[in-house]
Amino acid sequence: FNMINLSKHFTLDELIATNSIYDNTPNEHIIENLKRTCAEMEKVRELFDKPITVTSGFRSSMVNNSAGGAKNSDHLYGFAVDFKIEGFTPYEIVEKIAESDIEFKQLLNEFQRWVHISFEPGKNRKEVLTSSTGKVKPVWTAGNHK
């Protein structure tokens, strides 16, 4: 059990945890990306002043495929985190982050169940989307919706 801290409140173990049977070991480049991502997640933690439960961080291509992730998912590069914060709904989390000065690439309210946030140096466009269940795959709409 290797407790490598990527930032003050986030460890490598929690950012690479998976229920998948596939290997999810990041290379050094990905670990550097994860450190930058966790530095940004510290701002989110500070905004809410509560611990963050990471449900998904880095995903190897096999893990991402098995999770049904997008082919070009920011999770593949260590730029994205899916998370929850006890006491806040995904809608409330997205609303508060979107109104803050935190710079992000994408902020997604996923099915009212969790929040996805990504940070990519030079590509932070502050896009906010909400997903709902479609007949075959998720339907994405701009903005934060309940």
PDB file of N, CA and C in Angstrom, residues 19-58:
ATOM      1  N   ASN A  19     -12.406  -0.396  -9.806  1.00  0.00           N
ATOM      2  CA  ASN A  19     -13.017  -1.705  -9.575  1.00  0.00           C
ATOM      3  C   ASN A  19     -12.710  -2.640 -10.743  1.00  0.00           C
ATOM      4  N   SER A  20     -12.012  -2.111 -11.744  1.00  0.00           N
ATOM      5  CA  SER A  20     -11.728  -2.878 -12.952  1.00  0.00           C
ATOM      6  C   SER A  20     -10.663  -3.944 -12.689  1.00  0.00           C
ATOM      7  N   ILE A  21     -10.673  -4.976 -13.507  1.00  0.00           N
ATOM      8  CA  ILE A  21      -9.649  -6.018 -13.419  1.00  0.00           C
ATOM      9  C   ILE A  21      -8.377  -5.589 -14.148  1.00  0.00           C
ATOM     10  N   TYR A  22      -8.441  -4.491 -14.901  1.00  0.00           N
ATOM     11  CA  TYR A  22      -7.309  -4.060 -15.718  1.00  0.00           C
ATOM     12  C   TYR A  22      -6.301  -3.228 -14.937  1.00  0.00           C
ATOM     13  N   ASP A  23      -5.052  -3.292 -15.380  1.00  0.00           N
ATOM     14  CA  ASP A  23      -3.991  -2.509 -14.763  1.00  0.00           C
ATOM     15  C   ASP A  23      -4.303  -1.019 -14.922  1.00  0.00           C
ATOM     16  N   ASN A  24      -4.074  -0.264 -13.864  1.00  0.00           N
ATOM     17  CA  ASN A  24      -4.354   1.174 -13.897  1.00  0.00           C
ATOM     18  C   ASN A  24      -3.164   1.954 -13.343  1.00  0.00           C
ATOM     19  N   THR A  25      -1.977   1.500 -13.677  1.00  0.00           N
ATOM     20  CA  THR A  25      -0.756   2.146 -13.191  1.00  0.00           C
ATOM     21  C   THR A  25      -0.355   3.279 -14.126  1.00  0.00           C
ATOM     22  N   PRO A  26      -0.295   4.511 -13.606  1.00  0.00           N
ATOM     23  CA  PRO A  26       0.089   5.640 -14.465  1.00  0.00           C
ATOM     24  C   PRO A  26       1.600   5.735 -14.640  1.00  0.00           C
ATOM     25  N   ASN A  27       2.016   6.308 -15.774  1.00  0.00           N
ATOM     26  CA  ASN A  27       3.442   6.562 -15.964  1.00  0.00           C
ATOM     27  C   ASN A  27       3.820   7.883 -15.290  1.00  0.00           C
ATOM     28  N   GLU A  28       5.097   8.239 -15.318  1.00  0.00           N
ATOM     29  CA  GLU A  28       5.569   9.458 -14.642  1.00  0.00           C
ATOM     30  C   GLU A  28       4.892  10.715 -15.187  1.00  0.00           C
ATOM     31  N   HIS A  29       4.679  10.772 -16.500  1.00  0.00           N
ATOM     32  CA  HIS A  29       4.036  11.941 -17.114  1.00  0.00           C
ATOM     33  C   HIS A  29       2.617  12.115 -16.573  1.00  0.00           C
ATOM     34  N   ILE A  30       1.888  11.006 -16.487  1.00  0.00           N
ATOM     35  CA  ILE A  30       0.516  11.039 -15.961  1.00  0.00           C
ATOM     36  C   ILE A  30       0.543  11.465 -14.487  1.00  0.00           C
ATOM     37  N   ILE A  31       1.507  10.964 -13.726  1.00  0.00           N
ATOM     38  CA  ILE A  31       1.607  11.344 -12.308  1.00  0.00           C
ATOM     39  C   ILE A  31       1.825  12.851 -12.177  1.00  0.00           C
ATOM     40  N   GLU A  32       2.631  13.430 -13.055  1.00  0.00           N
ATOM     41  CA  GLU A  32       2.829  14.888 -13.035  1.00  0.00           C
ATOM     42  C   GLU A  32       1.507  15.606 -13.345  1.00  0.00           C
ATOM     43  N   ASN A  33       0.756  15.102 -14.320  1.00  0.00           N
ATOM     44  CA  ASN A  33      -0.561  15.669 -14.626  1.00  0.00           C
ATOM     45  C   ASN A  33      -1.486  15.558 -13.412  1.00  0.00           C
ATOM     46  N   LEU A  34      -1.453  14.398 -12.742  1.00  0.00           N
ATOM     47  CA  LEU A  34      -2.298  14.191 -11.562  1.00  0.00           C
ATOM     48  C   LEU A  34      -1.943  15.170 -10.448  1.00  0.00           C
ATOM     49  N   LYS A  35      -0.657  15.469 -10.302  1.00  0.00           N
ATOM     50  CA  LYS A  35      -0.245  16.444  -9.282  1.00  0.00           C
ATOM     51  C   LYS A  35      -0.838  17.814  -9.581  1.00  0.00           C
ATOM     52  N   ARG A  36      -0.818  18.222 -10.848  1.00  0.00           N
ATOM     53  CA  ARG A  36      -1.416  19.510 -11.235  1.00  0.00           C
ATOM     54  C   ARG A  36      -2.928  19.480 -11.020  1.00  0.00           C
ATOM     55  N   THR A  37      -3.560  18.369 -11.391  1.00  0.00           N
ATOM     56  CA  THR A  37      -4.999  18.214 -11.201  1.00  0.00           C
ATOM     57  C   THR A  37      -5.352  18.298  -9.716  1.00  0.00           C
ATOM     58  N   CYS A  38      -4.575  17.633  -8.878  1.00  0.00           N
ATOM     59  CA  CYS A  38      -4.853  17.648  -7.436  1.00  0.00           C
ATOM     60  C   CYS A  38      -4.628  19.032  -6.835  1.00  0.00           C
ATOM     61  N   ALA A  39      -3.675  19.786  -7.367  1.00  0.00           N
ATOM     62  CA  ALA A  39      -3.474  21.166  -6.904  1.00  0.00           C
ATOM     63  C   ALA A  39      -4.739  21.976  -7.177  1.00  0.00           C
ATOM     64  N   GLU A  40      -5.380  21.729  -8.322  1.00  0.00           N
ATOM     65  CA  GLU A  40      -6.647  22.402  -8.645  1.00  0.00           C
ATOM     66  C   GLU A  40      -7.779  21.885  -7.752  1.00  0.00           C
ATOM     67  N   MET A  41      -7.779  20.590  -7.467  1.00  0.00           N
ATOM     68  CA  MET A  41      -8.816  20.016  -6.602  1.00  0.00           C
ATOM     69  C   MET A  41      -8.722  20.559  -5.177  1.00  0.00           C
ATOM     70  N   GLU A  42      -7.536  20.971  -4.759  1.00  0.00           N
ATOM     71  CA  GLU A  42      -7.384  21.606  -3.439  1.00  0.00           C
ATOM     72  C   GLU A  42      -8.221  22.887  -3.389  1.00  0.00           C
ATOM     73  N   LYS A  43      -8.307  23.607  -4.516  1.00  0.00           N
ATOM     74  CA  LYS A  43      -9.121  24.830  -4.578  1.00  0.00           C
ATOM     75  C   LYS A  43     -10.600  24.485  -4.410  1.00  0.00           C
ATOM     76  N   VAL A  44     -11.023  23.349  -4.993  1.00  0.00           N
ATOM     77  CA  VAL A  44     -12.405  22.898  -4.855  1.00  0.00           C
ATOM     78  C   VAL A  44     -12.671  22.533  -3.392  1.00  0.00           C
ATOM     79  N   ARG A  45     -11.745  21.822  -2.784  1.00  0.00           N
ATOM     80  CA  ARG A  45     -11.898  21.423  -1.382  1.00  0.00           C
ATOM     81  C   ARG A  45     -11.996  22.664  -0.486  1.00  0.00           C
ATOM     82  N   GLU A  46     -11.171  23.652  -0.777  1.00  0.00           N
ATOM     83  CA  GLU A  46     -11.180  24.896  -0.003  1.00  0.00           C
ATOM     84  C   GLU A  46     -12.513  25.639  -0.175  1.00  0.00           C
ATOM     85  N   LEU A  47     -13.039  25.639  -1.392  1.00  0.00           N
ATOM     86  CA  LEU A  47     -14.304  26.307  -1.682  1.00  0.00           C
ATOM     87  C   LEU A  47     -15.446  25.747  -0.824  1.00  0.00           C
ATOM     88  N   PHE A  48     -15.454  24.432  -0.631  1.00  0.00           N
ATOM     89  CA  PHE A  48     -16.519  23.771   0.126  1.00  0.00           C
ATOM     90  C   PHE A  48     -16.144  23.539   1.594  1.00  0.00           C
ATOM     91  N   ASP A  49     -14.859  23.628   1.889  1.00  0.00           N
ATOM     92  CA  ASP A  49     -14.345  23.391   3.235  1.00  0.00           C
ATOM     93  C   ASP A  49     -14.803  22.033   3.773  1.00  0.00           C
ATOM     94  N   LYS A  50     -14.799  21.040   2.873  1.00  0.00           N
ATOM     95  CA  LYS A  50     -15.185  19.679   3.243  1.00  0.00           C
ATOM     96  C   LYS A  50     -14.334  18.697   2.454  1.00  0.00           C
ATOM     97  N   PRO A  51     -14.135  17.493   2.999  1.00  0.00           N
ATOM     98  CA  PRO A  51     -13.413  16.463   2.239  1.00  0.00           C
ATOM     99  C   PRO A  51     -14.153  16.093   0.955  1.00  0.00           C
ATOM    100  N   ILE A  52     -13.384  15.671  -0.018  1.00  0.00           N
ATOM    101  CA  ILE A  52     -13.913  15.263  -1.319  1.00  0.00           C
ATOM    102  C   ILE A  52     -13.743  13.757  -1.463  1.00  0.00           C
ATOM    103  N   THR A  53     -14.782  13.081  -1.907  1.00  0.00           N
ATOM    104  CA  THR A  53     -14.702  11.652  -2.182  1.00  0.00           C
ATOM    105  C   THR A  53     -14.490  11.476  -3.683  1.00  0.00           C
ATOM    106  N   VAL A  54     -13.300  11.008  -4.048  1.00  0.00           N
ATOM    107  CA  VAL A  54     -12.971  10.767  -5.453  1.00  0.00           C
ATOM    108  C   VAL A  54     -13.565   9.421  -5.854  1.00  0.00           C
ATOM    109  N   THR A  55     -14.392   9.423  -6.910  1.00  0.00           N
ATOM    110  CA  THR A  55     -14.956   8.166  -7.402  1.00  0.00           C
ATOM    111  C   THR A  55     -14.203   7.659  -8.625  1.00  0.00           C
ATOM    112  N   SER A  56     -13.499   8.552  -9.327  1.00  0.00           N
ATOM    113  CA  SER A  56     -12.675   8.152 -10.465  1.00  0.00           C
ATOM    114  C   SER A  56     -11.680   9.265 -10.775  1.00  0.00           C
ATOM    115  N   GLY A  57     -10.433   8.872 -10.980  1.00  0.00           N
ATOM    116  CA  GLY A  57      -9.397   9.822 -11.378  1.00  0.00           C
ATOM    117  C   GLY A  57      -8.786   9.345 -12.681  1.00  0.00           C
ATOM    118  N   PHE A  58      -7.503   8.991 -12.623  1.00  0.00           N
ATOM    119  CA  PHE A  58      -6.834   8.459 -13.811  1.00  0.00           C
ATOM    120  C   PHE A  58      -7.462   7.129 -14.214  1.00  0.00           C
TER     121      PHE A  58
END
